[in-house]
Amino acid sequence: MALTGIQIFKLLPKTNCGECGVPTCLAFAMNLASGKAELEKCPYVSEEAKETLASESAPPIRPLTIGTGDYAVKLGGETVMFRHEKTFVNPPGFAAVVGTDEDDASVSGKIERFRQCQFDRVGLKLRPELFAVRDAGGDAGKFQGLAKKISDETGGSLILMSGNVDALKAAAGALKEKKPLIYAADASNVDALGALAKEVACPLAVKGDGSLESVIALTEKLSGMGIKDLVIDTGSRELKKVFEEQILIRRSALKNRFRPLGYPTMIVANEMAGDLMEETVIAAAFVAKYGALMVMSDFQPHSVFPLLLERLNIYTDPQRPMTAEQGIYPINNPDENSPVLVTCNFSLTYFIVSGEIESSRVPSWLCVQDTEGLSVMTAWAAGKFSGESVGTFINKCGIKDKVKHKSIIIPGYAAGISGELEEELGGWNVVVGPREASQISKFLRAFKPQ
Amino acid sequence: MAFQPAKQVYTGAIREVTLGSGDKAVTVGGKKVFPFHSFEGTIPHPPRVAMEVWDKDPSAEWAEAAKAPFLDVLADSAAWARKCVDQYGAEMIVVQTKSADPNGDNKPAEEVAEVVSKVINAVDVPVVIWGVANHEKDTEVMRLTAEKCSDKRLALSPVEEGDYKQVGAACLAYKHVVVASSPIDVNLAKQLNILLGNLGVAGQDIVIDPTTGGLGYGLEYSYSVMERIVQAALTQEDEKLQQPIIANVGNEVWKCKEANLSAEDAPALGDPARRGILMEAVTAVGLLLAGADIVVMRHPDAIKLVKQFIAKMT
Ligand code: B12
Ligand code: SF4
């Protein structure tokens, strides 16, 4: 919660000089609280009050960015505990570890898989975005070389993981333009890594000893050094404990505005499980419950893909479904003899159905009716995909001028509307298509409009 | 000053519901805190995984990966159920009465009930009968089975607004559990529980199914409705929502396209078996965190991953 007018008033000079444009400090405080005034308007406010006000109005969980360009990942900035309250804003980044102890084949395999893990869905590109480059042996040159190679060859964002301050200095110095996350400051090296993060202006991870107190000690120290872009690894690796910590961190940051825990968190899943399957399950838990960065041992499409879907689902706007525009969509260059299909304007449905028509290679017209973003069955149940509404749309949209035949294919799940639709369309032939979009291709290849 | 984590105040509890009879009866529910929040209160019973069995051979519809563990039993529902219990340690079985679907095989209710009874008698763990959401057909099948297996304390699902009187009456008469099913809406879930209450069905005899959407196909709606139901139950003292939740995960996940694509059809999606298994496990984990007390699952490897997850979180 932001400060109230009264709380702000207590921080003002209370001289009622009026230079801010309103007659009293109290009136000015009220305007500040409701966002109607800027603090700069008062020339007499103390430095201390300025700082308090600035930090109180800052987001409760620090937003920050790792990396640059296409693969930059924004973390933090979350404002709620539960996604039905308000959209979760910054989807967690997915990283795979690549170590200096891996041979060339292993490294290039990971690079190859990183490039392959790109999936189109609902008009978005889903993919992992980071590599966690791990220094296995304290050879600073090798570490820096590997980090640079990964960055150059993939463009992926980086987490630089080393227990050796000099190795981190070298790598972060060489790659600072890429804004890597430096991992990790603990009690033994916090001064040196704090200085490094400041010098290269890169975000820094803190690693606790498995207690939140240790994390707090580190973040307080670093924020005292003026470092703001921090990521928390509590150091715990036991699932149950990590879960508890994630809940408490998020809750303390949001409910108590407890600054020392107001940072995005990372989950080192590869150190919490025996294999990639288990890691995936662990990452899945923390996609839902508050992880901002997931580190895994590898990118395998069969493990990344389910996580990307989950991330997409959890981080969508809970109030408004994604929609496609109402209208006629020509697919595969249709002409006046091509089949006509109708569906709803829920984005997911539109992309699935148009994708299936496209891959059938059958030239077709897809008519998309505005159902306010509801899926076929949901819209049908809500009365928004009825014989009447579909009929009105088809009559008005202009498809009848584009084709010579008189057939329209409706979704199998909407079979119930066919009688009414036939009446609405006067003389048209309503054909009930398959229920599942995956059958559309087979269906279209055998279909002749009449 | 020592760090004081922010506290969540709880004022309610989920009711306990017992399924099955005898040694292998299973009690679910009872939690007084959000899912897996055992660090701030009591969770007397961990969530459970139920294994899915069909009342017909699913070979024509199932992905290779899902069929593989059961090739020897897919044509015999009772043997299939036994395999789930004996080999995979199933603590609960869900029989999906797919053959009853009027849009599909449309088998007569007597035949369906016969197969379902065989499954029930083949195992000693609790059984949930999951119908096809066709009110007339489900009512017939449920009534017949409820009578035949009156001493088993089965759970009958889905009981919807359109057939709650008929199926609810059968549950009352033979002391079975109602799975009250509503389409992703807190108020509809509550309303159905009230209607069931008016009919005389007690809180300890109701499990709710707020409807499951698959991964990438509406999961987020199910996730949020479950979180909202659990919040209302535990922090807003909403008596009528304090019921354990069941989610029919396997059926929903495995019907989606990406769980079924072969390596040839979708080389970019990696190993098809592991992809399907992880899609199922990821969905189950999400819904468990949202508040499900029972997840119904299909693939033994996905089940293993999820059971391991539950064990580590408990
Ligand atoms: C998520 C969801 C919701 C979300 C909405 C999501 C959305 N944007 O539509 C919310 C929570 C808002 C919702 C609300 C409701 N829902 Co709802 N919902 C679902 C759920 C879980 C998934 C729907 C989904 O997203 N499917 C995925 C999309 C891609 O499917 P689709 O559009 O049908 O497209 C597929 C096919 O139809 C086909 N296809 C599509 N177009 C075409 C075109 C052609 C030519 C062809 C051949 C094929 C084809 O291809 C696609 C892929 O195979 C389903 C249950 C389920 N598990 O399926 C219930 C479900 C659809 N809902 C249902 C109901 C009743 C409702 C409500 C009316 C409840 C209420 N009384 O409030 C409301 C109505 C909304 C309103 N009043 O505003 C019922 C419908 C029952 C029925 N058959 O009558 C269902 C089946 C749940 C149930 N079992 O009871 N729902
Ligand atoms: S300018 Fe500052 S001191 Fe003067 S009245 Fe406004 S708030 Fe008060």
PDB file of N, CA, C and O and ligand atoms in Angstrom, chain A residues 321 341-344 346 348-349 352-353 373-378 380-382 384 409-413 433-437 440, chain B residues 160 183-185 188 211-213 217-218 221 252 255, ligand 1:
ATOM      1  N   PRO A 321     -10.073 -12.499 -22.136  1.00  0.00           N
ATOM      2  CA  PRO A 321      -9.423 -13.479 -23.004  1.00  0.00           C
ATOM      3  C   PRO A 321      -8.830 -12.787 -24.226  1.00  0.00           C
ATOM      4  O   PRO A 321      -9.302 -11.727 -24.640  1.00  0.00           O
ATOM      5  N   LEU A 341     -15.750 -22.079 -43.636  1.00  0.00           N
ATOM      6  CA  LEU A 341     -15.878 -22.593 -42.270  1.00  0.00           C
ATOM      7  C   LEU A 341     -16.157 -21.439 -41.329  1.00  0.00           C
ATOM      8  O   LEU A 341     -15.774 -20.304 -41.604  1.00  0.00           O
ATOM      9  N   VAL A 342     -16.818 -21.710 -40.217  1.00  0.00           N
ATOM     10  CA  VAL A 342     -17.057 -20.642 -39.250  1.00  0.00           C
ATOM     11  C   VAL A 342     -16.582 -21.072 -37.858  1.00  0.00           C
ATOM     12  O   VAL A 342     -16.670 -22.244 -37.491  1.00  0.00           O
ATOM     13  N   THR A 343     -16.017 -20.116 -37.136  1.00  0.00           N
ATOM     14  CA  THR A 343     -15.607 -20.376 -35.753  1.00  0.00           C
ATOM     15  C   THR A 343     -15.782 -19.111 -34.918  1.00  0.00           C
ATOM     16  O   THR A 343     -16.290 -18.096 -35.406  1.00  0.00           O
ATOM     17  N   CYS A 344     -15.337 -19.190 -33.656  1.00  0.00           N
ATOM     18  CA  CYS A 344     -15.489 -18.070 -32.718  1.00  0.00           C
ATOM     19  C   CYS A 344     -14.214 -17.212 -32.722  1.00  0.00           C
ATOM     20  O   CYS A 344     -13.229 -17.564 -33.354  1.00  0.00           O
ATOM     21  N   PHE A 346     -12.245 -16.477 -30.021  1.00  0.00           N
ATOM     22  CA  PHE A 346     -11.269 -16.736 -28.957  1.00  0.00           C
ATOM     23  C   PHE A 346      -9.940 -16.997 -29.669  1.00  0.00           C
ATOM     24  O   PHE A 346      -9.853 -17.847 -30.554  1.00  0.00           O
ATOM     25  N   LEU A 348      -7.188 -18.457 -29.010  1.00  0.00           N
ATOM     26  CA  LEU A 348      -6.682 -19.829 -29.018  1.00  0.00           C
ATOM     27  C   LEU A 348      -7.398 -20.653 -30.086  1.00  0.00           C
ATOM     28  O   LEU A 348      -6.766 -21.333 -30.895  1.00  0.00           O
ATOM     29  N   THR A 349      -8.719 -20.560 -30.113  1.00  0.00           N
ATOM     30  CA  THR A 349      -9.498 -21.316 -31.094  1.00  0.00           C
ATOM     31  C   THR A 349      -9.127 -20.872 -32.502  1.00  0.00           C
ATOM     32  O   THR A 349      -8.870 -21.703 -33.377  1.00  0.00           O
ATOM     33  N   ILE A 352      -5.700 -22.245 -33.495  1.00  0.00           N
ATOM     34  CA  ILE A 352      -5.702 -23.701 -33.684  1.00  0.00           C
ATOM     35  C   ILE A 352      -6.397 -24.042 -35.004  1.00  0.00           C
ATOM     36  O   ILE A 352      -5.859 -24.773 -35.835  1.00  0.00           O
ATOM     37  N   VAL A 353      -7.576 -23.480 -35.195  1.00  0.00           N
ATOM     38  CA  VAL A 353      -8.360 -23.827 -36.377  1.00  0.00           C
ATOM     39  C   VAL A 353      -7.674 -23.337 -37.656  1.00  0.00           C
ATOM     40  O   VAL A 353      -7.530 -24.083 -38.623  1.00  0.00           O
ATOM     41  N   GLY A 373     -14.507 -13.303 -27.328  1.00  0.00           N
ATOM     42  CA  GLY A 373     -13.363 -14.071 -26.852  1.00  0.00           C
ATOM     43  C   GLY A 373     -13.705 -15.387 -26.191  1.00  0.00           C
ATOM     44  O   GLY A 373     -12.842 -15.992 -25.566  1.00  0.00           O
ATOM     45  N   LEU A 374     -14.945 -15.844 -26.332  1.00  0.00           N
ATOM     46  CA  LEU A 374     -15.285 -17.135 -25.727  1.00  0.00           C
ATOM     47  C   LEU A 374     -15.059 -18.263 -26.732  1.00  0.00           C
ATOM     48  O   LEU A 374     -15.280 -18.103 -27.928  1.00  0.00           O
ATOM     49  N   SER A 375     -14.639 -19.410 -26.237  1.00  0.00           N
ATOM     50  CA  SER A 375     -14.417 -20.593 -27.071  1.00  0.00           C
ATOM     51  C   SER A 375     -15.767 -21.076 -27.616  1.00  0.00           C
ATOM     52  O   SER A 375     -16.818 -20.627 -27.160  1.00  0.00           O
ATOM     53  N   VAL A 376     -15.715 -21.998 -28.576  1.00  0.00           N
ATOM     54  CA  VAL A 376     -16.940 -22.438 -29.240  1.00  0.00           C
ATOM     55  C   VAL A 376     -17.986 -22.916 -28.231  1.00  0.00           C
ATOM     56  O   VAL A 376     -19.110 -22.429 -28.202  1.00  0.00           O
ATOM     57  N   MET A 377     -17.596 -23.871 -27.392  1.00  0.00           N
ATOM     58  CA  MET A 377     -18.590 -24.441 -26.476  1.00  0.00           C
ATOM     59  C   MET A 377     -19.026 -23.458 -25.411  1.00  0.00           C
ATOM     60  O   MET A 377     -20.195 -23.420 -25.023  1.00  0.00           O
ATOM     61  N   THR A 378     -18.069 -22.678 -24.916  1.00  0.00           N
ATOM     62  CA  THR A 378     -18.422 -21.694 -23.894  1.00  0.00           C
ATOM     63  C   THR A 378     -19.372 -20.661 -24.492  1.00  0.00           C
ATOM     64  O   THR A 378     -20.385 -20.307 -23.896  1.00  0.00           O
ATOM     65  N   TRP A 380     -21.278 -21.032 -27.075  1.00  0.00           N
ATOM     66  CA  TRP A 380     -22.569 -21.681 -27.355  1.00  0.00           C
ATOM     67  C   TRP A 380     -23.397 -21.741 -26.067  1.00  0.00           C
ATOM     68  O   TRP A 380     -24.568 -21.361 -26.062  1.00  0.00           O
ATOM     69  N   ALA A 381     -22.759 -22.150 -24.975  1.00  0.00           N
ATOM     70  CA  ALA A 381     -23.476 -22.255 -23.698  1.00  0.00           C
ATOM     71  C   ALA A 381     -23.941 -20.882 -23.216  1.00  0.00           C
ATOM     72  O   ALA A 381     -24.940 -20.757 -22.523  1.00  0.00           O
ATOM     73  N   ALA A 382     -23.200 -19.833 -23.597  1.00  0.00           N
ATOM     74  CA  ALA A 382     -23.550 -18.486 -23.155  1.00  0.00           C
ATOM     75  C   ALA A 382     -24.482 -17.786 -24.156  1.00  0.00           C
ATOM     76  O   ALA A 382     -24.774 -16.606 -24.012  1.00  0.00           O
ATOM     77  N   LYS A 384     -23.834 -17.044 -27.262  1.00  0.00           N
ATOM     78  CA  LYS A 384     -23.143 -16.108 -28.150  1.00  0.00           C
ATOM     79  C   LYS A 384     -22.647 -16.751 -29.434  1.00  0.00           C
ATOM     80  O   LYS A 384     -21.935 -16.144 -30.224  1.00  0.00           O
ATOM     81  N   ILE A 409     -19.398 -24.913 -43.112  1.00  0.00           N
ATOM     82  CA  ILE A 409     -19.013 -25.955 -42.149  1.00  0.00           C
ATOM     83  C   ILE A 409     -18.991 -25.343 -40.744  1.00  0.00           C
ATOM     84  O   ILE A 409     -18.323 -24.324 -40.514  1.00  0.00           O
ATOM     85  N   ILE A 410     -19.707 -25.962 -39.818  1.00  0.00           N
ATOM     86  CA  ILE A 410     -19.707 -25.465 -38.434  1.00  0.00           C
ATOM     87  C   ILE A 410     -18.930 -26.444 -37.539  1.00  0.00           C
ATOM     88  O   ILE A 410     -18.767 -27.613 -37.891  1.00  0.00           O
ATOM     89  N   PRO A 411     -18.463 -25.982 -36.386  1.00  0.00           N
ATOM     90  CA  PRO A 411     -17.714 -26.878 -35.493  1.00  0.00           C
ATOM     91  C   PRO A 411     -18.596 -28.021 -34.994  1.00  0.00           C
ATOM     92  O   PRO A 411     -19.788 -27.814 -34.736  1.00  0.00           O
ATOM     93  N   GLY A 412     -18.015 -29.203 -34.866  1.00  0.00           N
ATOM     94  CA  GLY A 412     -18.760 -30.373 -34.401  1.00  0.00           C
ATOM     95  C   GLY A 412     -19.441 -30.140 -33.061  1.00  0.00           C
ATOM     96  O   GLY A 412     -20.563 -30.604 -32.834  1.00  0.00           O
ATOM     97  N   TYR A 413     -18.785 -29.398 -32.180  1.00  0.00           N
ATOM     98  CA  TYR A 413     -19.368 -29.165 -30.862  1.00  0.00           C
ATOM     99  C   TYR A 413     -20.581 -28.223 -30.932  1.00  0.00           C
ATOM    100  O   TYR A 413     -21.320 -28.105 -29.966  1.00  0.00           O
ATOM    101  N   GLY A 433     -19.035 -30.110 -39.033  1.00  0.00           N
ATOM    102  CA  GLY A 433     -17.654 -30.572 -39.181  1.00  0.00           C
ATOM    103  C   GLY A 433     -17.255 -31.441 -38.003  1.00  0.00           C
ATOM    104  O   GLY A 433     -18.060 -31.746 -37.124  1.00  0.00           O
ATOM    105  N   PRO A 434     -15.994 -31.843 -37.968  1.00  0.00           N
ATOM    106  CA  PRO A 434     -15.521 -32.661 -36.846  1.00  0.00           C
ATOM    107  C   PRO A 434     -15.503 -31.852 -35.549  1.00  0.00           C
ATOM    108  O   PRO A 434     -15.529 -30.629 -35.581  1.00  0.00           O
ATOM    109  N   ARG A 435     -15.455 -32.545 -34.426  1.00  0.00           N
ATOM    110  CA  ARG A 435     -15.415 -31.867 -33.138  1.00  0.00           C
ATOM    111  C   ARG A 435     -14.040 -31.266 -32.878  1.00  0.00           C
ATOM    112  O   ARG A 435     -13.922 -30.125 -32.466  1.00  0.00           O
ATOM    113  N   GLU A 436     -13.031 -32.083 -33.083  1.00  0.00           N
ATOM    114  CA  GLU A 436     -11.686 -31.609 -32.769  1.00  0.00           C
ATOM    115  C   GLU A 436     -11.032 -31.020 -34.011  1.00  0.00           C
ATOM    116  O   GLU A 436     -11.132 -31.588 -35.105  1.00  0.00           O
ATOM    117  N   ALA A 437     -10.322 -29.920 -33.828  1.00  0.00           N
ATOM    118  CA  ALA A 437      -9.664 -29.267 -34.953  1.00  0.00           C
ATOM    119  C   ALA A 437      -8.659 -30.199 -35.629  1.00  0.00           C
ATOM    120  O   ALA A 437      -8.433 -30.100 -36.833  1.00  0.00           O
ATOM    121  N   ILE A 440      -9.758 -31.622 -38.827  1.00  0.00           N
ATOM    122  CA  ILE A 440     -10.197 -30.732 -39.908  1.00  0.00           C
ATOM    123  C   ILE A 440      -9.509 -31.048 -41.236  1.00  0.00           C
ATOM    124  O   ILE A 440     -10.138 -31.080 -42.292  1.00  0.00           O
TER     125      ILE A 440
ATOM    126  N   GLU B 160     -24.398 -32.752 -12.099  1.00  0.00           N
ATOM    127  CA  GLU B 160     -24.549 -31.364 -12.534  1.00  0.00           C
ATOM    128  C   GLU B 160     -25.916 -30.828 -12.140  1.00  0.00           C
ATOM    129  O   GLU B 160     -26.785 -31.582 -11.711  1.00  0.00           O
ATOM    130  N   PRO B 183     -19.389 -25.560 -14.156  1.00  0.00           N
ATOM    131  CA  PRO B 183     -18.451 -25.046 -15.162  1.00  0.00           C
ATOM    132  C   PRO B 183     -17.660 -23.807 -14.718  1.00  0.00           C
ATOM    133  O   PRO B 183     -18.044 -22.682 -15.018  1.00  0.00           O
ATOM    134  N   ILE B 184     -16.545 -24.020 -14.035  1.00  0.00           N
ATOM    135  CA  ILE B 184     -15.555 -22.976 -13.783  1.00  0.00           C
ATOM    136  C   ILE B 184     -16.155 -21.688 -13.260  1.00  0.00           C
ATOM    137  O   ILE B 184     -15.946 -20.610 -13.828  1.00  0.00           O
ATOM    138  N   ASP B 185     -16.877 -21.787 -12.169  1.00  0.00           N
ATOM    139  CA  ASP B 185     -17.509 -20.588 -11.648  1.00  0.00           C
ATOM    140  C   ASP B 185     -17.790 -20.794 -10.157  1.00  0.00           C
ATOM    141  O   ASP B 185     -18.464 -21.741  -9.775  1.00  0.00           O
ATOM    142  N   LEU B 188     -21.516 -20.842  -9.222  1.00  0.00           N
ATOM    143  CA  LEU B 188     -22.237 -22.034  -9.668  1.00  0.00           C
ATOM    144  C   LEU B 188     -21.864 -23.238  -8.806  1.00  0.00           C
ATOM    145  O   LEU B 188     -22.700 -24.086  -8.498  1.00  0.00           O
ATOM    146  N   THR B 211     -14.426 -28.226 -12.838  1.00  0.00           N
ATOM    147  CA  THR B 211     -14.099 -28.398 -14.255  1.00  0.00           C
ATOM    148  C   THR B 211     -12.628 -28.121 -14.546  1.00  0.00           C
ATOM    149  O   THR B 211     -12.064 -27.114 -14.128  1.00  0.00           O
ATOM    150  N   THR B 212     -12.044 -29.065 -15.265  1.00  0.00           N
ATOM    151  CA  THR B 212     -10.621 -28.968 -15.575  1.00  0.00           C
ATOM    152  C   THR B 212     -10.406 -28.554 -17.016  1.00  0.00           C
ATOM    153  O   THR B 212     -11.003 -29.132 -17.917  1.00  0.00           O
ATOM    154  N   GLY B 213      -9.562 -27.546 -17.220  1.00  0.00           N
ATOM    155  CA  GLY B 213      -9.136 -27.178 -18.570  1.00  0.00           C
ATOM    156  C   GLY B 213      -7.726 -27.727 -18.756  1.00  0.00           C
ATOM    157  O   GLY B 213      -6.943 -27.782 -17.811  1.00  0.00           O
ATOM    158  N   TYR B 217      -5.041 -25.105 -22.834  1.00  0.00           N
ATOM    159  CA  TYR B 217      -6.431 -25.092 -23.299  1.00  0.00           C
ATOM    160  C   TYR B 217      -7.389 -24.692 -22.181  1.00  0.00           C
ATOM    161  O   TYR B 217      -8.398 -25.338 -21.958  1.00  0.00           O
ATOM    162  N   GLY B 218      -7.046 -23.673 -21.436  1.00  0.00           N
ATOM    163  CA  GLY B 218      -7.973 -23.213 -20.407  1.00  0.00           C
ATOM    164  C   GLY B 218      -7.571 -23.602 -18.988  1.00  0.00           C
ATOM    165  O   GLY B 218      -8.317 -23.377 -18.048  1.00  0.00           O
ATOM    166  N   TYR B 221      -8.060 -20.999 -16.192  1.00  0.00           N
ATOM    167  CA  TYR B 221      -9.382 -20.745 -15.619  1.00  0.00           C
ATOM    168  C   TYR B 221      -9.650 -21.708 -14.458  1.00  0.00           C
ATOM    169  O   TYR B 221     -10.170 -21.314 -13.419  1.00  0.00           O
ATOM    170  N   GLU B 252      -8.256 -34.782 -19.728  1.00  0.00           N
ATOM    171  CA  GLU B 252      -8.231 -33.465 -20.348  1.00  0.00           C
ATOM    172  C   GLU B 252      -6.903 -33.220 -21.084  1.00  0.00           C
ATOM    173  O   GLU B 252      -6.876 -32.695 -22.193  1.00  0.00           O
ATOM    174  N   LYS B 255      -6.202 -35.488 -24.336  1.00  0.00           N
ATOM    175  CA  LYS B 255      -7.002 -35.326 -25.547  1.00  0.00           C
ATOM    176  C   LYS B 255      -6.506 -34.159 -26.387  1.00  0.00           C
ATOM    177  O   LYS B 255      -6.914 -33.996 -27.507  1.00  0.00           O
TER     178      LYS B 255
HETATM  179  C1  B12 C   1     -12.084 -22.219 -20.133  1.00  0.00           C
HETATM  180  C2  B12 C   1     -13.580 -22.406 -20.088  1.00  0.00           C
HETATM  181  C3  B12 C   1     -14.377 -21.306 -19.744  1.00  0.00           C
HETATM  182  C4  B12 C   1     -13.825 -19.884 -19.537  1.00  0.00           C
HETATM  183  C5  B12 C   1     -13.880 -19.101 -20.854  1.00  0.00           C
HETATM  184  C6  B12 C   1     -12.727 -19.346 -21.738  1.00  0.00           C
HETATM  185  C7  B12 C   1     -12.957 -18.782 -23.102  1.00  0.00           C
HETATM  186  N1  B12 C   1     -12.199 -17.779 -23.490  1.00  0.00           N
HETATM  187  O1  B12 C   1     -13.828 -19.217 -23.805  1.00  0.00           O
HETATM  188  C8  B12 C   1     -14.849 -19.287 -18.559  1.00  0.00           C
HETATM  189  C9  B12 C   1     -14.426 -19.579 -17.136  1.00  0.00           C
HETATM  190  C10 B12 C   1     -15.049 -17.771 -18.668  1.00  0.00           C
HETATM  191  C11 B12 C   1     -16.071 -20.110 -18.921  1.00  0.00           C
HETATM  192  C12 B12 C   1     -17.352 -19.662 -18.701  1.00  0.00           C
HETATM  193  C13 B12 C   1     -18.487 -20.406 -18.974  1.00  0.00           C
HETATM  194  N2  B12 C   1     -18.516 -21.705 -19.371  1.00  0.00           N
HETATM  195 CO1  B12 C   1     -16.918 -22.693 -19.876  1.00  0.00          CO
HETATM  196  N3  B12 C   1     -15.467 -23.858 -20.230  1.00  0.00           N
HETATM  197  C14 B12 C   1     -14.155 -23.692 -20.348  1.00  0.00           C
HETATM  198  C15 B12 C   1     -13.429 -25.010 -20.684  1.00  0.00           C
HETATM  199  C16 B12 C   1     -12.686 -25.534 -19.453  1.00  0.00           C
HETATM  200  C17 B12 C   1     -12.397 -24.926 -21.819  1.00  0.00           C
HETATM  201  C18 B12 C   1     -12.875 -24.177 -23.063  1.00  0.00           C
HETATM  202  C19 B12 C   1     -11.714 -23.935 -23.987  1.00  0.00           C
HETATM  203  O2  B12 C   1     -10.982 -22.980 -23.839  1.00  0.00           O
HETATM  204  N4  B12 C   1     -11.511 -24.820 -24.966  1.00  0.00           N
HETATM  205  C20 B12 C   1     -10.434 -24.719 -25.934  1.00  0.00           C
HETATM  206  C21 B12 C   1     -10.929 -24.142 -27.290  1.00  0.00           C
HETATM  207  C22 B12 C   1      -9.788 -24.093 -28.278  1.00  0.00           C
HETATM  208  O3  B12 C   1     -11.939 -25.017 -27.752  1.00  0.00           O
HETATM  209  P1  B12 C   1     -13.021 -24.631 -28.873  1.00  0.00           P
HETATM  210  O4  B12 C   1     -13.213 -23.194 -29.021  1.00  0.00           O
HETATM  211  O5  B12 C   1     -14.220 -25.461 -28.631  1.00  0.00           O
HETATM  212  O6  B12 C   1     -12.365 -25.159 -30.220  1.00  0.00           O
HETATM  213  C23 B12 C   1     -12.093 -26.516 -30.469  1.00  0.00           C
HETATM  214  C24 B12 C   1     -13.177 -27.219 -31.266  1.00  0.00           C
HETATM  215  O7  B12 C   1     -14.463 -26.676 -31.054  1.00  0.00           O
HETATM  216  C25 B12 C   1     -12.736 -27.144 -32.682  1.00  0.00           C
HETATM  217  N5  B12 C   1     -13.265 -26.061 -33.499  1.00  0.00           N
HETATM  218  C26 B12 C   1     -13.310 -24.758 -33.210  1.00  0.00           C
HETATM  219  N6  B12 C   1     -13.800 -24.035 -34.211  1.00  0.00           N
HETATM  220  C27 B12 C   1     -14.086 -24.888 -35.189  1.00  0.00           C
HETATM  221  C28 B12 C   1     -14.614 -24.670 -36.460  1.00  0.00           C
HETATM  222  C29 B12 C   1     -14.853 -25.738 -37.278  1.00  0.00           C
HETATM  223  C30 B12 C   1     -15.436 -25.498 -38.622  1.00  0.00           C
HETATM  224  C31 B12 C   1     -14.533 -27.052 -36.850  1.00  0.00           C
HETATM  225  C32 B12 C   1     -14.809 -28.175 -37.766  1.00  0.00           C
HETATM  226  C33 B12 C   1     -13.984 -27.265 -35.591  1.00  0.00           C
HETATM  227  C34 B12 C   1     -13.754 -26.187 -34.770  1.00  0.00           C
HETATM  228  O8  B12 C   1     -11.354 -26.935 -32.633  1.00  0.00           O
HETATM  229  C35 B12 C   1     -10.882 -26.532 -31.374  1.00  0.00           C
HETATM  230  C36 B12 C   1      -9.793 -27.493 -30.916  1.00  0.00           C
HETATM  231  O9  B12 C   1     -10.150 -28.819 -31.083  1.00  0.00           O
HETATM  232  C37 B12 C   1     -14.632 -25.921 -21.084  1.00  0.00           C
HETATM  233  C38 B12 C   1     -14.529 -27.377 -20.639  1.00  0.00           C
HETATM  234  C39 B12 C   1     -13.479 -28.138 -21.355  1.00  0.00           C
HETATM  235  N7  B12 C   1     -12.645 -28.817 -20.630  1.00  0.00           N
HETATM  236  O10 B12 C   1     -13.405 -28.089 -22.561  1.00  0.00           O
HETATM  237  C40 B12 C   1     -15.826 -25.272 -20.378  1.00  0.00           C
HETATM  238  C41 B12 C   1     -17.241 -25.294 -20.997  1.00  0.00           C
HETATM  239  C42 B12 C   1     -17.119 -25.031 -22.483  1.00  0.00           C
HETATM  240  N8  B12 C   1     -17.959 -24.182 -20.363  1.00  0.00           N
HETATM  241  C43 B12 C   1     -19.204 -24.453 -20.165  1.00  0.00           C
HETATM  242  C44 B12 C   1     -20.160 -23.520 -19.611  1.00  0.00           C
HETATM  243  C45 B12 C   1     -21.572 -24.035 -19.367  1.00  0.00           C
HETATM  244  C46 B12 C   1     -19.787 -22.197 -19.299  1.00  0.00           C
HETATM  245  C47 B12 C   1     -20.722 -21.090 -18.754  1.00  0.00           C
HETATM  246  C48 B12 C   1     -22.029 -20.929 -19.574  1.00  0.00           C
HETATM  247  C49 B12 C   1     -21.032 -21.330 -17.291  1.00  0.00           C
HETATM  248  C50 B12 C   1     -21.972 -20.283 -16.712  1.00  0.00           C
HETATM  249  N9  B12 C   1     -23.238 -20.638 -16.632  1.00  0.00           N
HETATM  250  O11 B12 C   1     -21.532 -19.233 -16.352  1.00  0.00           O
HETATM  251  C51 B12 C   1     -19.856 -19.812 -18.824  1.00  0.00           C
HETATM  252  C52 B12 C   1     -20.247 -18.931 -20.034  1.00  0.00           C
HETATM  253  C53 B12 C   1     -19.433 -17.675 -20.197  1.00  0.00           C
HETATM  254  C54 B12 C   1     -20.178 -16.391 -19.996  1.00  0.00           C
HETATM  255  N10 B12 C   1     -21.394 -16.406 -19.504  1.00  0.00           N
HETATM  256  O12 B12 C   1     -19.588 -15.382 -20.241  1.00  0.00           O
HETATM  257  C55 B12 C   1     -19.547 -25.869 -20.550  1.00  0.00           C
HETATM  258  C56 B12 C   1     -20.413 -25.976 -21.814  1.00  0.00           C
HETATM  259  C57 B12 C   1     -21.383 -27.119 -21.643  1.00  0.00           C
HETATM  260  C58 B12 C   1     -22.211 -27.300 -22.848  1.00  0.00           C
HETATM  261  N11 B12 C   1     -21.763 -28.130 -23.820  1.00  0.00           N
HETATM  262  O13 B12 C   1     -23.249 -26.704 -22.902  1.00  0.00           O
HETATM  263  C59 B12 C   1     -18.163 -26.535 -20.649  1.00  0.00           C
HETATM  264  C60 B12 C   1     -18.055 -27.672 -21.696  1.00  0.00           C
HETATM  265  C61 B12 C   1     -17.831 -27.087 -19.244  1.00  0.00           C
HETATM  266  C62 B12 C   1     -18.769 -28.181 -18.789  1.00  0.00           C
HETATM  267  N12 B12 C   1     -18.393 -29.451 -18.963  1.00  0.00           N
HETATM  268  O14 B12 C   1     -19.813 -27.910 -18.272  1.00  0.00           O
HETATM  269  N13 B12 C   1     -15.733 -21.299 -19.477  1.00  0.00           N
END
